């Protein structure tokens, strides 16, 4: 006889005999497939990631649940998400609506998220303004959070196009106008508010870079610090911000070194401490603040 003592035995739920009639044949058993990883990029949302990886932004609820996130979660650049491999349309149709605490603002009644191939087509063709108009006039907008997620996605993508052309006022007008729409749920408005903050960080960084070119270092420094206060993580990942920061700190270093050579240690130290607020990892500022402290100790000991 064949030795089968080491063979794994499938566990069967035998609580009800009637369940056998509904059991799937062995050849239809679902294979276990390891989930894939996705690294969050700038401007990604759960809806946009679901569309890229699962074929439709309507799967954003399943993506959030699979990663133990709330559906209104703001994603960070570099964050790693696991992408499920067995999401089905039926799961989307049966998704449980997001429960929110009761507030004074009335939330829309959530219906099962539907598919909108015409809207998906407009977004894939980068016809974002047309996609925005299509979503805004759809009768399900007030009730379908999945449709709202697609509207937010199209609006964010159109805003990115305006940012690429440095048309910050148009991008802000677009986002803020949609934020005022009474048909949108609070979760959608929070996503738009986050995008509005990113636009403001871009504009402040652009303004700072222009001020540096006009030798207005103090004004440029204030703009960059304001951008950091709005969204530190986003600003530090923004090329425009980093470019302006390098120009500002270089100018401040030159002024601080002049003060240092003239033995105006206090003023030089103040400038380097300001630089460290803007960039805590600035090596030159770290070195010279230590040197100033040591010199000041020696002078006190004389």
Short mmCIF file of C-alpha atoms in Angstrom, two decimals:
data_model
loop_
_atom_site.label_atom_id
_atom_site.label_comp_id
_atom_site.label_asym_id
_atom_site.label_seq_id
_atom_site.Cartn_x
_atom_site.Cartn_y
_atom_site.Cartn_z
CA UNK A 1 0.00 0.00 0.00
CA UNK A 2 1.12 3.58 -0.72
CA UNK A 3 2.28 5.50 2.37
CA UNK A 4 0.06 8.62 2.59
CA UNK A 5 0.78 9.51 6.20
CA UNK A 6 2.53 12.77 5.23
CA UNK A 7 -0.13 13.89 2.76
CA UNK A 8 -2.08 17.05 3.66
CA UNK A 9 -5.81 16.54 4.15
CA UNK A 10 -8.31 19.24 3.15
CA UNK A 11 -10.51 20.44 6.02
CA UNK A 12 -14.23 20.28 5.12
CA UNK A 13 -16.97 22.27 6.83
CA UNK A 14 -19.48 19.60 7.77
CA UNK A 15 -21.85 21.71 9.87
CA UNK A 16 -24.72 21.11 7.42
CA UNK A 17 -25.10 18.19 5.07
CA UNK A 18 -26.87 20.41 2.52
CA UNK A 19 -23.66 22.32 1.95
CA UNK A 20 -22.28 19.43 -0.08
CA UNK A 21 -24.74 20.10 -2.86
CA UNK A 22 -23.30 23.61 -3.26
CA UNK A 23 -19.64 22.62 -3.03
CA UNK A 24 -17.42 23.43 -6.01
CA UNK A 25 -15.75 20.60 -7.90
CA UNK A 26 -12.04 20.18 -7.22
CA UNK A 27 -11.09 21.40 -10.66
CA UNK A 28 -12.83 24.72 -9.92
CA UNK A 29 -10.98 25.38 -6.65
CA UNK A 30 -9.44 28.86 -6.54
CA UNK A 31 -5.68 28.90 -6.62
CA UNK A 32 -3.84 30.93 -4.01
CA UNK A 33 -1.99 33.73 -5.77
CA UNK A 34 0.31 36.03 -3.84
CA UNK A 35 -0.82 39.67 -3.91
CA UNK A 36 1.27 42.18 -5.84
CA UNK A 37 2.91 45.29 -4.42
CA UNK A 38 2.30 48.85 -5.61
CA UNK A 39 4.40 51.86 -4.57
CA UNK A 40 2.32 55.02 -4.20
CA UNK A 41 3.30 57.84 -6.56
CA UNK A 42 2.56 61.55 -6.45
CA UNK A 43 -1.17 62.37 -6.79
CA UNK A 44 -2.22 58.72 -6.39
CA UNK A 45 -5.56 57.99 -4.73
CA UNK A 46 -7.16 54.68 -3.84
CA UNK A 47 -9.45 55.16 -6.83
CA UNK A 48 -6.66 55.87 -9.31
CA UNK A 49 -4.56 52.94 -8.03
CA UNK A 50 -7.55 50.61 -8.26
CA UNK A 51 -8.11 51.74 -11.85
CA UNK A 52 -4.45 51.14 -12.78
CA UNK A 53 -4.07 47.76 -11.08
CA UNK A 54 -7.55 46.25 -10.97
CA UNK A 55 -9.10 47.81 -14.06
CA UNK A 56 -11.64 50.09 -12.39
CA UNK A 57 -11.60 52.75 -9.69
CA UNK A 58 -14.82 51.19 -8.39
CA UNK A 59 -12.61 48.67 -6.56
CA UNK A 60 -11.22 51.34 -4.24
CA UNK A 61 -13.23 49.98 -1.29
CA UNK A 62 -11.75 46.49 -1.69
CA UNK A 63 -8.25 47.99 -2.04
CA UNK A 64 -8.71 49.99 1.17
CA UNK A 65 -10.05 46.99 3.10
CA UNK A 66 -7.27 44.70 1.81
CA UNK A 67 -4.65 47.13 3.18
CA UNK A 68 -6.55 47.89 6.43
CA UNK A 69 -7.04 51.52 5.40
CA UNK A 70 -10.04 53.79 5.72
CA UNK A 71 -11.71 54.72 2.44
CA UNK A 72 -10.88 58.40 2.95
CA UNK A 73 -7.20 57.65 3.69
CA UNK A 74 -4.71 60.14 2.26
CA UNK A 75 -1.82 58.20 0.72
CA UNK A 76 1.84 59.14 1.05
CA UNK A 77 4.42 59.00 -1.73
CA UNK A 78 6.50 55.84 -1.34
CA UNK A 79 3.83 54.02 0.66
CA UNK A 80 3.56 50.33 -0.35
CA UNK A 81 0.11 48.85 -0.97
CA UNK A 82 -0.73 45.20 -1.53
CA UNK A 83 -2.97 44.60 -4.57
CA UNK A 84 -5.52 41.75 -4.23
CA UNK A 85 -5.66 39.20 -7.01
CA UNK A 86 -9.19 37.89 -6.58
CA UNK A 87 -11.43 40.99 -6.62
CA UNK A 88 -14.65 40.43 -8.54
CA UNK A 89 -17.44 42.66 -9.80
CA UNK A 90 -19.87 40.98 -7.42
CA UNK A 91 -17.69 42.06 -4.50
CA UNK A 92 -17.96 45.65 -5.62
CA UNK A 93 -21.72 45.43 -5.96
CA UNK A 94 -22.04 44.03 -2.43
CA UNK A 95 -19.55 46.41 -0.82
CA UNK A 96 -20.67 47.70 2.56
CA UNK A 97 -21.12 51.50 2.56
CA UNK A 98 -18.63 53.47 4.62
CA UNK A 99 -19.97 54.26 8.10
CA UNK A 100 -19.27 57.80 9.24
CA UNK A 101 -19.91 59.50 12.56
CA UNK A 102 -23.03 61.65 12.59
CA UNK A 103 -22.32 65.30 11.89
CA UNK A 104 -24.32 68.44 11.24
CA UNK A 105 -23.61 68.06 7.52
CA UNK A 106 -25.91 65.58 5.82
CA UNK A 107 -24.05 62.79 4.04
CA UNK A 108 -25.36 61.40 0.75
CA UNK A 109 -27.07 58.02 0.73
CA UNK A 110 -24.57 55.55 -0.68
CA UNK A 111 -25.70 53.16 -3.38
CA UNK A 112 -23.72 50.22 -4.73
CA UNK A 113 -20.92 51.52 -6.90
CA UNK A 114 -21.61 51.14 -10.61
CA UNK A 115 -19.44 50.94 -13.72
CA UNK A 116 -19.17 54.01 -15.96
CA UNK A 117 -17.31 52.93 -19.12
CA UNK A 118 -17.94 56.26 -20.89
CA UNK A 119 -16.35 58.16 -18.02
CA UNK A 120 -13.44 55.71 -17.84
CA UNK A 121 -12.89 56.21 -21.57
CA UNK A 122 -12.75 60.00 -21.22
CA UNK A 123 -10.21 59.72 -18.38
CA UNK A 124 -8.06 57.23 -20.31
CA UNK A 125 -8.06 59.62 -23.31
CA UNK A 126 -6.96 62.45 -20.96
CA UNK A 127 -10.13 64.40 -21.71
CA UNK A 128 -10.35 65.42 -18.09
CA UNK A 129 -12.55 68.49 -18.48
CA UNK A 130 -15.09 66.47 -20.43
CA UNK A 131 -14.91 63.75 -17.78
CA UNK A 132 -15.54 66.33 -15.05
CA UNK A 133 -18.59 67.72 -16.87
CA UNK A 134 -19.90 64.19 -17.51
CA UNK A 135 -19.63 63.22 -13.83
CA UNK A 136 -21.09 66.50 -12.54
CA UNK A 137 -24.25 66.06 -14.63
CA UNK A 138 -24.77 62.37 -13.80
CA UNK A 139 -27.89 61.71 -11.63
CA UNK A 140 -25.98 59.22 -9.43
CA UNK A 141 -23.34 61.72 -8.33
CA UNK A 142 -24.98 62.51 -5.00
CA UNK A 143 -25.30 58.82 -4.06
CA UNK A 144 -22.40 56.93 -5.63
CA UNK A 145 -19.06 57.41 -3.84
CA UNK A 146 -17.36 55.44 -6.59
CA UNK A 147 -18.53 58.01 -9.16
CA UNK A 148 -17.36 60.80 -6.87
CA UNK A 149 -13.95 59.12 -6.62
CA UNK A 150 -13.67 59.17 -10.42
CA UNK A 151 -14.71 62.81 -10.49
CA UNK A 152 -11.99 63.66 -7.95
CA UNK A 153 -9.48 61.64 -9.98
CA UNK A 154 -10.31 63.49 -13.23
CA UNK A 155 -10.18 66.84 -11.44
CA UNK A 156 -6.79 66.06 -9.88
CA UNK A 157 -5.37 65.00 -13.23
CA UNK A 158 -6.63 68.19 -14.90
CA UNK A 159 -5.13 70.23 -12.04
CA UNK A 160 -1.80 68.47 -12.65
CA UNK A 161 -1.91 69.62 -16.27
CA UNK A 162 -2.44 73.19 -15.10
CA UNK A 163 0.46 72.85 -12.64
CA UNK A 164 2.75 71.60 -15.41
CA UNK A 165 1.97 74.83 -17.26
CA UNK A 166 2.48 76.83 -14.00
CA UNK A 167 -1.11 78.02 -14.19
CA UNK A 168 -1.66 77.88 -10.44
CA UNK A 169 -4.70 80.17 -10.36
CA UNK A 170 -6.58 77.99 -12.86
CA UNK A 171 -5.71 74.82 -10.92
CA UNK A 172 -6.88 76.41 -7.65
CA UNK A 173 -10.08 77.68 -9.26
CA UNK A 174 -10.86 74.19 -10.55
CA UNK A 175 -10.32 72.43 -7.21
CA UNK A 176 -11.98 75.05 -5.01
CA UNK A 177 -14.98 75.27 -7.33
CA UNK A 178 -15.55 71.54 -7.03
CA UNK A 179 -15.07 71.64 -3.24
CA UNK A 180 -18.10 73.96 -3.05
CA UNK A 181 -20.33 71.41 -4.79
CA UNK A 182 -23.10 70.41 -2.36
CA UNK A 183 -23.53 66.98 -3.96
CA UNK A 184 -20.13 65.72 -2.81
CA UNK A 185 -19.56 63.71 0.36
CA UNK A 186 -17.12 64.87 3.00
CA UNK A 187 -14.62 62.17 2.03
CA UNK A 188 -14.50 63.57 -1.52
CA UNK A 189 -14.15 67.12 -0.23
CA UNK A 190 -11.24 66.08 2.00
CA UNK A 191 -9.44 64.61 -1.01
CA UNK A 192 -9.99 67.84 -2.92
CA UNK A 193 -8.75 69.86 0.06
CA UNK A 194 -5.55 67.80 0.06
CA UNK A 195 -5.09 68.53 -3.64
CA UNK A 196 -5.70 72.24 -3.02
CA UNK A 197 -2.91 72.18 -0.43
CA UNK A 198 -0.55 70.57 -2.94
CA UNK A 199 -1.35 73.29 -5.49
CA UNK A 200 -0.58 75.94 -2.88
CA UNK A 201 2.76 74.28 -2.08
CA UNK A 202 3.62 74.37 -5.79
CA UNK A 203 2.72 78.03 -6.05
CA UNK A 204 4.70 79.01 -2.94
CA UNK A 205 7.74 77.12 -4.23
CA UNK A 206 7.44 78.85 -7.59
CA UNK A 207 7.16 82.26 -5.91
CA UNK A 208 10.20 81.52 -3.73
CA UNK A 209 12.28 80.62 -6.75
CA UNK A 210 11.36 83.88 -8.45
CA UNK A 211 12.19 85.90 -5.32
CA UNK A 212 15.62 84.29 -5.04
CA UNK A 213 16.34 85.42 -8.60
CA UNK A 214 15.55 88.97 -7.47
CA UNK A 215 17.78 88.62 -4.36
CA UNK A 216 14.72 88.63 -2.10
CA UNK A 217 16.04 85.85 0.11
CA UNK A 218 13.95 86.65 3.19
CA UNK A 219 10.69 86.59 1.24
CA UNK A 220 11.67 83.36 -0.49
CA UNK A 221 12.53 81.76 2.87
CA UNK A 222 9.09 82.69 4.28
CA UNK A 223 7.32 81.18 1.26
CA UNK A 224 9.20 77.90 1.64
CA UNK A 225 8.52 77.72 5.37
CA UNK A 226 4.82 78.27 4.66
CA UNK A 227 4.86 75.43 2.13
CA UNK A 228 6.43 73.17 4.76
CA UNK A 229 3.78 74.12 7.31
CA UNK A 230 1.02 73.19 4.85
CA UNK A 231 2.34 69.73 3.94
CA UNK A 232 5.89 68.79 4.96
CA UNK A 233 5.92 65.38 3.27
CA UNK A 234 4.58 66.65 -0.04
CA UNK A 235 6.85 69.71 -0.14
CA UNK A 236 9.98 67.65 0.49
CA UNK A 237 9.05 65.42 -2.47
CA UNK A 238 8.40 68.38 -4.81
CA UNK A 239 11.22 69.15 -7.26
CA UNK A 240 10.22 72.80 -7.46
CA UNK A 241 10.42 73.15 -3.68
CA UNK A 242 13.82 71.42 -3.51
CA UNK A 243 15.20 73.64 -6.27
CA UNK A 244 14.05 76.79 -4.48
CA UNK A 245 15.32 75.49 -1.13
CA UNK A 246 18.81 74.88 -2.54
CA UNK A 247 18.95 78.41 -3.95
CA UNK A 248 17.70 80.01 -0.72
CA UNK A 249 20.04 78.06 1.57
CA UNK A 250 23.04 78.77 -0.67
CA UNK A 251 22.40 82.51 -0.37
CA UNK A 252 21.92 82.23 3.39
CA UNK A 253 25.13 80.22 3.78
CA UNK A 254 27.13 82.93 2.01
CA UNK A 255 25.75 85.60 4.34
CA UNK A 256 26.33 83.44 7.44
CA UNK A 257 29.95 82.75 6.48
CA UNK A 258 30.63 86.47 6.11
CA UNK A 259 29.25 87.06 9.60
CA UNK A 260 31.29 84.15 10.95
CA UNK A 261 34.54 85.53 9.53
CA UNK A 262 33.74 88.93 11.05
CA UNK A 263 33.28 87.19 14.43
CA UNK A 264 29.54 87.99 14.52
CA UNK A 265 28.91 84.51 15.83
CA UNK A 266 25.39 85.09 17.16
CA UNK A 267 24.01 86.41 13.87
CA UNK A 268 25.79 83.68 11.90
CA UNK A 269 24.38 81.02 14.21
CA UNK A 270 20.86 82.44 13.79
CA UNK A 271 21.10 82.10 10.02
CA UNK A 272 22.33 78.51 10.21
CA UNK A 273 19.53 77.63 12.63
CA UNK A 274 17.04 79.09 10.15
CA UNK A 275 18.55 76.91 7.44
CA UNK A 276 18.14 73.84 9.65
CA UNK A 277 14.43 74.63 10.08
CA UNK A 278 14.13 74.58 6.32
CA UNK A 279 16.41 71.57 5.87
CA UNK A 280 17.31 69.63 9.06
CA UNK A 281 19.86 67.58 7.11
CA UNK A 282 21.94 70.50 5.83
CA UNK A 283 25.49 69.30 6.57
CA UNK A 284 27.17 72.69 6.36
CA UNK A 285 24.70 74.27 8.77
CA UNK A 286 25.12 71.38 11.21
CA UNK A 287 28.92 71.67 11.15
CA UNK A 288 29.03 75.43 11.63
CA UNK A 289 26.42 75.55 14.39
CA UNK A 290 28.64 73.14 16.35
CA UNK A 291 31.72 75.27 15.63
CA UNK A 292 29.95 78.41 16.82
CA UNK A 293 28.89 76.70 20.06
CA UNK A 294 32.46 75.53 20.74
CA UNK A 295 33.91 78.97 20.01
CA UNK A 296 31.37 80.66 22.25
CA UNK A 297 32.28 78.28 25.10
CA UNK A 298 35.98 79.04 24.67
CA UNK A 299 35.34 82.78 24.65
CA UNK A 300 33.34 82.52 27.85
CA UNK A 301 36.23 80.69 29.47
CA UNK A 302 38.77 83.43 28.72
#
